[in-house]
PDB file as gemmi writes it, atoms N, CA and C in Angstrom:
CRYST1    1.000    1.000    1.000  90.00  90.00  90.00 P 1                      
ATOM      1  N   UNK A   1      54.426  -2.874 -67.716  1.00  0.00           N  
ATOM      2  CA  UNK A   1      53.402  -2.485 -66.771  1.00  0.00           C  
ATOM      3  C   UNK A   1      54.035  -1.922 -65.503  1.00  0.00           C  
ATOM      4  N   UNK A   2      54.702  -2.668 -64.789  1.00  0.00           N  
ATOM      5  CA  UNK A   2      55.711  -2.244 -63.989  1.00  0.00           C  
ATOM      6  C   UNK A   2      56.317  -0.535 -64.050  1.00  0.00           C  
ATOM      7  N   UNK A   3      56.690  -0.224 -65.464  1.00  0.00           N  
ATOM      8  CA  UNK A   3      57.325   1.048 -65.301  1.00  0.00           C  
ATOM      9  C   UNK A   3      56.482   2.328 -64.677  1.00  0.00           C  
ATOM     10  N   UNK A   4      54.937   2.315 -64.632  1.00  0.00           N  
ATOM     11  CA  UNK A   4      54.225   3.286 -64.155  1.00  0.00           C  
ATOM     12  C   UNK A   4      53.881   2.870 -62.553  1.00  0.00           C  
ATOM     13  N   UNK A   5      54.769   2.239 -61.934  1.00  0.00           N  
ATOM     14  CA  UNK A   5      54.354   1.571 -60.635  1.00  0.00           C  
ATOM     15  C   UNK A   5      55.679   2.177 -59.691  1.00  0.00           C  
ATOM     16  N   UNK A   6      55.115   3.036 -58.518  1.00  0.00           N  
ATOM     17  CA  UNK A   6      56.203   3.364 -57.806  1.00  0.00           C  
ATOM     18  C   UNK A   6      56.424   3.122 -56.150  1.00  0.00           C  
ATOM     19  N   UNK A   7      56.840   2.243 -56.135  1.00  0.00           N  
ATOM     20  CA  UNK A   7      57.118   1.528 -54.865  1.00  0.00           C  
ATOM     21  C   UNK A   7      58.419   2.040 -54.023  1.00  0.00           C  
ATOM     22  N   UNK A   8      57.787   2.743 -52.784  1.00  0.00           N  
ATOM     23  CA  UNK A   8      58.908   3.333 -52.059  1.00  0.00           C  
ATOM     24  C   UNK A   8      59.045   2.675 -50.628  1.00  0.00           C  
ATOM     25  N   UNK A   9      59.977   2.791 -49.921  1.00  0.00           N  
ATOM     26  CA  UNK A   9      59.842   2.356 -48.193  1.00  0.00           C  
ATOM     27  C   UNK A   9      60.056   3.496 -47.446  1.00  0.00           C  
ATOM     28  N   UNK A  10      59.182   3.430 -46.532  1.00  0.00           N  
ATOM     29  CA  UNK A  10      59.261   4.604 -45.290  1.00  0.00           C  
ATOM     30  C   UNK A  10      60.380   4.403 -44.658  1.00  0.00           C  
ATOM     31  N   UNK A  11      60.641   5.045 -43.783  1.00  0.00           N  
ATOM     32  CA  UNK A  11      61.760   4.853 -42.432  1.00  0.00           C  
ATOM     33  C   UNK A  11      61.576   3.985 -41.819  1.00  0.00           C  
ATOM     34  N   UNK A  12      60.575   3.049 -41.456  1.00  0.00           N  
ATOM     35  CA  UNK A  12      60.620   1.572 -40.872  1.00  0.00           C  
ATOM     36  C   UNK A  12      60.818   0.461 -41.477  1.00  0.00           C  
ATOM     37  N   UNK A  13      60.490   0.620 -43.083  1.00  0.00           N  
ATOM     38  CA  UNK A  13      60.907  -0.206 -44.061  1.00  0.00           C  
ATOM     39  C   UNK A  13      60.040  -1.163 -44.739  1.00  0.00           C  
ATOM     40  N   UNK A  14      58.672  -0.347 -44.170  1.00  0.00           N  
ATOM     41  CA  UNK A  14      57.693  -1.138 -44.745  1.00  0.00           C  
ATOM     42  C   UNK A  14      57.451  -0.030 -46.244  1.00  0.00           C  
ATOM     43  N   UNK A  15      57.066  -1.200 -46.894  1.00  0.00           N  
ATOM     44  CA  UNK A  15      57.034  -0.721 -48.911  1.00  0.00           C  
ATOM     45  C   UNK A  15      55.234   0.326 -48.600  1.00  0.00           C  
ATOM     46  N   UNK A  16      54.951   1.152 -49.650  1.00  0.00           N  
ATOM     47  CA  UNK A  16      54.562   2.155 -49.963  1.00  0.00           C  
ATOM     48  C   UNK A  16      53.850   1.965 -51.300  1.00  0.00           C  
ATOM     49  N   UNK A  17      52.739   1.923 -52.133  1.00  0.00           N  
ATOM     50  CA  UNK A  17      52.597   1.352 -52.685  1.00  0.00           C  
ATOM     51  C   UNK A  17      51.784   2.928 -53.516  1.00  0.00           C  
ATOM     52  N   UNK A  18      51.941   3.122 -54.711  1.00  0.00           N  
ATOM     53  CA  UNK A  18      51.388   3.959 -55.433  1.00  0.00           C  
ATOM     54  C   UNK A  18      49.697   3.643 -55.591  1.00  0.00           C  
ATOM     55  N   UNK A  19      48.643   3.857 -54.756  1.00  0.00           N  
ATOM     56  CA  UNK A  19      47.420   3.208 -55.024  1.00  0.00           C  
ATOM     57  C   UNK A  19      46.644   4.118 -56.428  1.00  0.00           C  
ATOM     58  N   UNK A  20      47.316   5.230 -57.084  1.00  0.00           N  
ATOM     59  CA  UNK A  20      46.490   5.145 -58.328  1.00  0.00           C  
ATOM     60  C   UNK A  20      46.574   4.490 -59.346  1.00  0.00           C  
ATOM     61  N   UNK A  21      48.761   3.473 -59.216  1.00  0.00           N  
ATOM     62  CA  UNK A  21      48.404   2.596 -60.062  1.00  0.00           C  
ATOM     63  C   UNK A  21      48.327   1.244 -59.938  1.00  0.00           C  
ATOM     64  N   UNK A  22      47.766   0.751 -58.626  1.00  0.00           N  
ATOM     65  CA  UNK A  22      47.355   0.033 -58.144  1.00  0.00           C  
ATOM     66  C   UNK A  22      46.354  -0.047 -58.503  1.00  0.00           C  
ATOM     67  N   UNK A  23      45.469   1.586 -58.574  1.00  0.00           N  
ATOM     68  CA  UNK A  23      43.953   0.968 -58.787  1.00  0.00           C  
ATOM     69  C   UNK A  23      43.769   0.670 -60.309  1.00  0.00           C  
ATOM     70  N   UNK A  24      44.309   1.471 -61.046  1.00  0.00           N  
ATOM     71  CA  UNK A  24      44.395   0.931 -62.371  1.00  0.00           C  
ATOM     72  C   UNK A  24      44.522  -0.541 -62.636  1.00  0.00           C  
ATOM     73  N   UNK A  25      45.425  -0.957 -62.023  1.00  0.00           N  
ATOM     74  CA  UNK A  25      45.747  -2.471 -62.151  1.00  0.00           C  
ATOM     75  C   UNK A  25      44.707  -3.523 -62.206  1.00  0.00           C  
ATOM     76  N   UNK A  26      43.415  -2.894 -61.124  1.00  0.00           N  
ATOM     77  CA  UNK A  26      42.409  -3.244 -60.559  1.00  0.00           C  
ATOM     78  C   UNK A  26      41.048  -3.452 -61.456  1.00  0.00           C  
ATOM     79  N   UNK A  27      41.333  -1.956 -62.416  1.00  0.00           N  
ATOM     80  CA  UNK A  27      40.526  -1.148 -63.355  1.00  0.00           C  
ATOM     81  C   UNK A  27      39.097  -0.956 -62.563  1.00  0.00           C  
ATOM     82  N   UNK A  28      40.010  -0.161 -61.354  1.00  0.00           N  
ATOM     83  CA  UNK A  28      38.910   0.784 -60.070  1.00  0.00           C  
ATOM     84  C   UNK A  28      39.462   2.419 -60.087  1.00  0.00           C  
ATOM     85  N   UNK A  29      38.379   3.305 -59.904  1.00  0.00           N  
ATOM     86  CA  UNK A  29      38.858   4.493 -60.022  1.00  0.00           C  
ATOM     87  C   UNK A  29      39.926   4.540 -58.455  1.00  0.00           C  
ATOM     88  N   UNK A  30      40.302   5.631 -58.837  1.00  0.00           N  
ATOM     89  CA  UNK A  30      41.237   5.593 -57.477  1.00  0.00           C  
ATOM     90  C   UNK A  30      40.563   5.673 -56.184  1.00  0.00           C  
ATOM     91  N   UNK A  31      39.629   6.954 -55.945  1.00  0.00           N  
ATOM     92  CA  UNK A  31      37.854   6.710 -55.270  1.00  0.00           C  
ATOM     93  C   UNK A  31      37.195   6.031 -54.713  1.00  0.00           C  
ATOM     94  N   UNK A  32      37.589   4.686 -55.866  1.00  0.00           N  
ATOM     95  CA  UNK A  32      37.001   3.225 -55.522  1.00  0.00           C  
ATOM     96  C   UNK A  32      37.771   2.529 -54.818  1.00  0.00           C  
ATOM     97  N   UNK A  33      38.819   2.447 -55.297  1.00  0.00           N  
ATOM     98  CA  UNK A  33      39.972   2.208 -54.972  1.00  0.00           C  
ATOM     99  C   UNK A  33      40.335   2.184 -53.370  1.00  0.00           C  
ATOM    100  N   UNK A  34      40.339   3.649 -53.025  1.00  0.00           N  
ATOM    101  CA  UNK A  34      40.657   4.054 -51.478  1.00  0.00           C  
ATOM    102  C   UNK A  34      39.416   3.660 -50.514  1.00  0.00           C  
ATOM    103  N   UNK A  35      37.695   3.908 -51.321  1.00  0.00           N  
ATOM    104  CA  UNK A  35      36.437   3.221 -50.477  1.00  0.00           C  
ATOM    105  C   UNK A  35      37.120   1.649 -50.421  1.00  0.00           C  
ATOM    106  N   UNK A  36      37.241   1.300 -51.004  1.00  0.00           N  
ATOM    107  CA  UNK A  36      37.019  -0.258 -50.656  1.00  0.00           C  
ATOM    108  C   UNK A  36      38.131  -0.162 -49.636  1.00  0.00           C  
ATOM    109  N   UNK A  37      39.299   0.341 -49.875  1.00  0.00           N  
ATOM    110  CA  UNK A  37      40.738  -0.005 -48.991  1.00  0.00           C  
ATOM    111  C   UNK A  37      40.401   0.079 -47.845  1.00  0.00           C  
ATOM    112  N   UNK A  38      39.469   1.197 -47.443  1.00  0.00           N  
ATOM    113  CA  UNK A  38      39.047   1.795 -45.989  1.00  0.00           C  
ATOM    114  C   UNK A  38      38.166   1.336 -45.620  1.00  0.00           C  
ATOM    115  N   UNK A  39      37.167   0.415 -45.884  1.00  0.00           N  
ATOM    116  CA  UNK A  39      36.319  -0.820 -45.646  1.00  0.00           C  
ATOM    117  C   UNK A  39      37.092  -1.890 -45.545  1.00  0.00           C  
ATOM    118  N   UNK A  40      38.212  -2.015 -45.934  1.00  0.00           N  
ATOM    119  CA  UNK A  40      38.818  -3.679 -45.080  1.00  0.00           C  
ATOM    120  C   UNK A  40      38.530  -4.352 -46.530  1.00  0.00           C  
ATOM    121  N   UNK A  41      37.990  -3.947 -47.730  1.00  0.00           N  
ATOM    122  CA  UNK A  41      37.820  -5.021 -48.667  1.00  0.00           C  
ATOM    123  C   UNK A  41      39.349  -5.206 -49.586  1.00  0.00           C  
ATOM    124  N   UNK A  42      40.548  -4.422 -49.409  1.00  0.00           N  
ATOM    125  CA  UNK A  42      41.359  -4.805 -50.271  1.00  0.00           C  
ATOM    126  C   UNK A  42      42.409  -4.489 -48.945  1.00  0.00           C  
ATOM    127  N   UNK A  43      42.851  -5.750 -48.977  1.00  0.00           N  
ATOM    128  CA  UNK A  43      44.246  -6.260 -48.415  1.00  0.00           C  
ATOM    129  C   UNK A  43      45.559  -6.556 -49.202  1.00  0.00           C  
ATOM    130  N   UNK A  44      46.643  -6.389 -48.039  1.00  0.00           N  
ATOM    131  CA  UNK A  44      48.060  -6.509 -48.609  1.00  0.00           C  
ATOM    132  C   UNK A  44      48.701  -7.238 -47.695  1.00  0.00           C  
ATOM    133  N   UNK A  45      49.603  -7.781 -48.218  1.00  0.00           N  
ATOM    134  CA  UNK A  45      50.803  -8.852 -47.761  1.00  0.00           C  
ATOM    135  C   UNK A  45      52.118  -8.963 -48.165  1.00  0.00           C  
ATOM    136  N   UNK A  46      53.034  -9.178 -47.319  1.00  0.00           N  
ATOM    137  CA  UNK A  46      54.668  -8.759 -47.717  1.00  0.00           C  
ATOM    138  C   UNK A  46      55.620  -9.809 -46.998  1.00  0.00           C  
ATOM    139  N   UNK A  47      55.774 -11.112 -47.942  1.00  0.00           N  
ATOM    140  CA  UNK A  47      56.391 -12.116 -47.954  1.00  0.00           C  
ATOM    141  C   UNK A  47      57.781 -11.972 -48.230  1.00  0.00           C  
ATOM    142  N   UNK A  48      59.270 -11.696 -46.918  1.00  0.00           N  
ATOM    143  CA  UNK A  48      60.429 -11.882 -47.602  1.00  0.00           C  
ATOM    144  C   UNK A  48      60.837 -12.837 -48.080  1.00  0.00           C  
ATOM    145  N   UNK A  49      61.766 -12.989 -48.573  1.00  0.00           N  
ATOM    146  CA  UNK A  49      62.312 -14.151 -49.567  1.00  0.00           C  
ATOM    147  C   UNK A  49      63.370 -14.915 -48.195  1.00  0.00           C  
ATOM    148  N   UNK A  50      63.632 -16.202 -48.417  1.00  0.00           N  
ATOM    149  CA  UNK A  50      64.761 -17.019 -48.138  1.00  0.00           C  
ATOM    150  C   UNK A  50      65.844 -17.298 -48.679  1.00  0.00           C  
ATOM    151  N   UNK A  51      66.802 -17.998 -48.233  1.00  0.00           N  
ATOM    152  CA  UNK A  51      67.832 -18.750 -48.860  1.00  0.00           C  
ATOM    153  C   UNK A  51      68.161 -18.023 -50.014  1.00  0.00           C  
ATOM    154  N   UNK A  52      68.179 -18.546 -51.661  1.00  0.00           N  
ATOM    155  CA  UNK A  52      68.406 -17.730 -52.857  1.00  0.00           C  
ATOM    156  C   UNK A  52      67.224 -16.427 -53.010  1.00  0.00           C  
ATOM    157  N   UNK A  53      66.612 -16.201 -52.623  1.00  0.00           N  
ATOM    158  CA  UNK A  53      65.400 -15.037 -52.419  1.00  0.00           C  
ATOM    159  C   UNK A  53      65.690 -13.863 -51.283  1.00  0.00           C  
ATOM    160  N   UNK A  54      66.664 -14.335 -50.895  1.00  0.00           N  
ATOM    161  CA  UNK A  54      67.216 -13.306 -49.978  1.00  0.00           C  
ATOM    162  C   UNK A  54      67.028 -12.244 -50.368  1.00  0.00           C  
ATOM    163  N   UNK A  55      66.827 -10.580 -49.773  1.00  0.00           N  
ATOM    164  CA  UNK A  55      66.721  -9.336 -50.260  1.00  0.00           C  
ATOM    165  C   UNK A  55      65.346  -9.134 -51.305  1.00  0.00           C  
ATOM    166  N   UNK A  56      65.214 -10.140 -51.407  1.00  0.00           N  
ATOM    167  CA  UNK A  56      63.490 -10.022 -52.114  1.00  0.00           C  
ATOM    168  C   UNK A  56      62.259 -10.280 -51.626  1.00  0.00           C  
ATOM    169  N   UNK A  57      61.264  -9.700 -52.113  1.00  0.00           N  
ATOM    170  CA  UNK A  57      59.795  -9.622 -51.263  1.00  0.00           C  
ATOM    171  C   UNK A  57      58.773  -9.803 -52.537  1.00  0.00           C  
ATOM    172  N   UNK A  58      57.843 -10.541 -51.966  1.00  0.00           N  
ATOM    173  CA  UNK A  58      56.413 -10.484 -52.896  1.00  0.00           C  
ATOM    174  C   UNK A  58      55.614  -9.708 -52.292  1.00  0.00           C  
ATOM    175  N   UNK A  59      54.640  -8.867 -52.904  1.00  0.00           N  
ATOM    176  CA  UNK A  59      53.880  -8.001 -52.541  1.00  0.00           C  
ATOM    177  C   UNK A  59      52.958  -8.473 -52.656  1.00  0.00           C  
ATOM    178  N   UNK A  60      51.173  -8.985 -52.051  1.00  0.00           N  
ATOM    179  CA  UNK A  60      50.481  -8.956 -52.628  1.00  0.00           C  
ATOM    180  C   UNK A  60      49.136  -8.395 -52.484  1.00  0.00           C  
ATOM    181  N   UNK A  61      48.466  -7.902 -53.152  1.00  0.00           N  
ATOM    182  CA  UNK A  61      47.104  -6.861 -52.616  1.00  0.00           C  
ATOM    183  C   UNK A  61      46.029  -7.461 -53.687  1.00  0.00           C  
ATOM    184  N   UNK A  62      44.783  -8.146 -52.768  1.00  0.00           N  
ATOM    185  CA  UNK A  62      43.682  -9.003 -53.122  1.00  0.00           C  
ATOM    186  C   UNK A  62      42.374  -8.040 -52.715  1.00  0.00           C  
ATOM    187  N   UNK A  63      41.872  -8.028 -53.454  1.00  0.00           N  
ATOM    188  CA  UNK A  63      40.578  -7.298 -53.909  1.00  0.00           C  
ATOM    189  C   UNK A  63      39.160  -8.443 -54.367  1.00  0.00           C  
ATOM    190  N   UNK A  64      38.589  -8.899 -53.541  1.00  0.00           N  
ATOM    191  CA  UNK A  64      37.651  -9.974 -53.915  1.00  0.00           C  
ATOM    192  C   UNK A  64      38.748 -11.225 -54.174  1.00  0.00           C  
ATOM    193  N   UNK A  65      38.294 -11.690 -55.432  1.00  0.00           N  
ATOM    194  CA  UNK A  65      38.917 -13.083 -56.359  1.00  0.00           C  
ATOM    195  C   UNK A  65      40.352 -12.191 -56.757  1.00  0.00           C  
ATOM    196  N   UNK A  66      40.212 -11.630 -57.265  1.00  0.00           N  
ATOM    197  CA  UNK A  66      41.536 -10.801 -57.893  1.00  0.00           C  
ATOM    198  C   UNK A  66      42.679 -10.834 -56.906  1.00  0.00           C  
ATOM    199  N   UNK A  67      43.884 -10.906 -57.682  1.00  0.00           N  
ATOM    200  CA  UNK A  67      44.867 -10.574 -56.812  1.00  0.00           C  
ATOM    201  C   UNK A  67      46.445 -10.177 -57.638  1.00  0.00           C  
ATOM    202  N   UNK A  68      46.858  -9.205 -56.884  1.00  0.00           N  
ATOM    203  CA  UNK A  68      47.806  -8.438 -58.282  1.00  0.00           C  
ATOM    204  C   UNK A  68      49.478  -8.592 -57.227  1.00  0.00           C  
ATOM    205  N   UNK A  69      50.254  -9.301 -57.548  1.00  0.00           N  
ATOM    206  CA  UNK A  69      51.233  -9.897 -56.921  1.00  0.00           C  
ATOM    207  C   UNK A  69      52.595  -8.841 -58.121  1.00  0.00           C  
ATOM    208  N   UNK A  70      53.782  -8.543 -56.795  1.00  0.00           N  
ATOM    209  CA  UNK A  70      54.578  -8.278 -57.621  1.00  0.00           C  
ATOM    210  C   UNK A  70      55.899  -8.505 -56.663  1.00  0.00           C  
ATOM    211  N   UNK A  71      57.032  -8.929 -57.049  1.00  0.00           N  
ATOM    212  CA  UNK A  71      58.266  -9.433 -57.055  1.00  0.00           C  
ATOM    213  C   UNK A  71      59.590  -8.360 -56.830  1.00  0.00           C  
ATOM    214  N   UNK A  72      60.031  -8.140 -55.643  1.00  0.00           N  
ATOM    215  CA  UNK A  72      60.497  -6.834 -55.651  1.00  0.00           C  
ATOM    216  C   UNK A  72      62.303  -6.522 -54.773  1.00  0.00           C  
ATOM    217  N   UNK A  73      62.959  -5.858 -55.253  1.00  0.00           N  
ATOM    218  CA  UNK A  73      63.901  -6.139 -54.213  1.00  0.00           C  
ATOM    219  C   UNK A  73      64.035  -4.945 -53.138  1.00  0.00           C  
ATOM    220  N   UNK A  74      64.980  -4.622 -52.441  1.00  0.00           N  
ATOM    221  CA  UNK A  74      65.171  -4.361 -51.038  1.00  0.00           C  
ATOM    222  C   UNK A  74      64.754  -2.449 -51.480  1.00  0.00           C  
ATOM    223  N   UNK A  75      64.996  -2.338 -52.663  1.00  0.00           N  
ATOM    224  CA  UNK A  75      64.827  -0.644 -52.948  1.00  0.00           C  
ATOM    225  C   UNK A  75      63.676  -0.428 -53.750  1.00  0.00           C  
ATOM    226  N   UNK A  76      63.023  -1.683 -54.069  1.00  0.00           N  
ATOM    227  CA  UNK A  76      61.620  -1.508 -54.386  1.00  0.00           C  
ATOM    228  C   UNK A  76      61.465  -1.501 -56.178  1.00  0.00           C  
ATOM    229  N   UNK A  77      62.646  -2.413 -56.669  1.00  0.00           N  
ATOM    230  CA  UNK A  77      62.395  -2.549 -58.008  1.00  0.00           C  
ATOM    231  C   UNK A  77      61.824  -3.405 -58.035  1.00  0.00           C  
ATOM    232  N   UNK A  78      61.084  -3.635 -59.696  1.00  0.00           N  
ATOM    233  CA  UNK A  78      59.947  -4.362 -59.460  1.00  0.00           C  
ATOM    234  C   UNK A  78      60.933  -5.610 -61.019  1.00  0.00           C  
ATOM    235  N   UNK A  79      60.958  -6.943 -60.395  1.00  0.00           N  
ATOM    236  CA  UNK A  79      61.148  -7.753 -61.143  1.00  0.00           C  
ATOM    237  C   UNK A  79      60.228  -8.558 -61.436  1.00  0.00           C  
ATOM    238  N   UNK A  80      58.955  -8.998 -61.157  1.00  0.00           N  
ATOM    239  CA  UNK A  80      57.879  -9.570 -61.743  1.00  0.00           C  
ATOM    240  C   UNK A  80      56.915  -8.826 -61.228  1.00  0.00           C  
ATOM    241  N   UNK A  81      55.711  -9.564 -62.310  1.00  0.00           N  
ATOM    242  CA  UNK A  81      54.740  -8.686 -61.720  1.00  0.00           C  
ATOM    243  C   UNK A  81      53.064  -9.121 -62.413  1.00  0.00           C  
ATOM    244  N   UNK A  82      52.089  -9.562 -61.563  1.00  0.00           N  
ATOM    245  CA  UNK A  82      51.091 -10.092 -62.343  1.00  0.00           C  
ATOM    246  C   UNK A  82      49.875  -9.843 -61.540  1.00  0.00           C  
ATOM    247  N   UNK A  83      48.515 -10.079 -62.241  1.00  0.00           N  
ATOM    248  CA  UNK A  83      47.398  -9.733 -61.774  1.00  0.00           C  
ATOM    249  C   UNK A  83      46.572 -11.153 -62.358  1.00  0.00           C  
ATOM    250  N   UNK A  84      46.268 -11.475 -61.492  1.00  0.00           N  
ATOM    251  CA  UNK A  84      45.059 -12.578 -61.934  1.00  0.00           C  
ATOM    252  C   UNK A  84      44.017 -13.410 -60.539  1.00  0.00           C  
ATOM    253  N   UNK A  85      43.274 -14.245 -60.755  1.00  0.00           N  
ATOM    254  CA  UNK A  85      42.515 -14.409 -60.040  1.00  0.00           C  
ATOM    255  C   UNK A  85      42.657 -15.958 -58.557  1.00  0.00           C  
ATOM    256  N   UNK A  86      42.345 -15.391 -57.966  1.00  0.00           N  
ATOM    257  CA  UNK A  86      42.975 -16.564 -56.457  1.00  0.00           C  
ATOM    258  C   UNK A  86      41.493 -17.621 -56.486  1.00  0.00           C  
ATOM    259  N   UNK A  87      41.897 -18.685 -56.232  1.00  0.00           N  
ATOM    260  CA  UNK A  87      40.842 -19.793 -55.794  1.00  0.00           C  
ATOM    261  C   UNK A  87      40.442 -19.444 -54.660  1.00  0.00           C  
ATOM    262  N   UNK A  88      38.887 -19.790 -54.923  1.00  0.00           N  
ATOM    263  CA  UNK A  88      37.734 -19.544 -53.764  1.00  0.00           C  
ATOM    264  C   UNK A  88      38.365 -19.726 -52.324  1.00  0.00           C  
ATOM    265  N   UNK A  89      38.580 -19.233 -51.193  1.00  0.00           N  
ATOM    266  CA  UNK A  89      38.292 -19.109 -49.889  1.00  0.00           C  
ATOM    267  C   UNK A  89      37.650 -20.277 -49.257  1.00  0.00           C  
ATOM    268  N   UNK A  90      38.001 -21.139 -48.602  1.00  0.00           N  
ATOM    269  CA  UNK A  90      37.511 -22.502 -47.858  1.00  0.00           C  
ATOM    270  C   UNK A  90      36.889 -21.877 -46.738  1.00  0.00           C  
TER     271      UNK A  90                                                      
END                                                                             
């Protein structure tokens, strides 16, 4: 799944995220995809790693319940990578 996913970093070093196959991931047109993004309904987050996690980052971008997490290092390869659903919001 990973291989159609292209994750780049700008010049500040924040990651770049391919949103058509993001939205796929989603199984949202891309359309949909970018409406919701630009309404505030799909968020992202970029957790570096520690200690043995050093040079690595989790990505993650939540869409409602859904949430599609991926495992990445400093040039944006992708070593894990999953989509499934987050417990309800307190």
């Amino acid at each position: 799944m990973a291989d159609d996913l292209l994750i780049e970093r700008d010049g500040n070093g924040d990651f770049i995220l391919d949103t058509e196959a993001l939205a796929a991931r989603f199984r949202m047109s891309l359309a949909d995809f970018r409406r919701n993004m630009a309404q505030g309904r799909i968020t992202s987050m970029v957790e570096a790693g520690r200690d043995e996690d050093e040079g690595r980052y989790r990505l993650t971008v939540r869409f409602g319940n859904r949430v599609w997490r991926a495992v990445v290092d400093a040039s944006g390869t992708v070593s894990e990578e999953s989509l499934g659903f987050a417990s309800p919001r307190c």
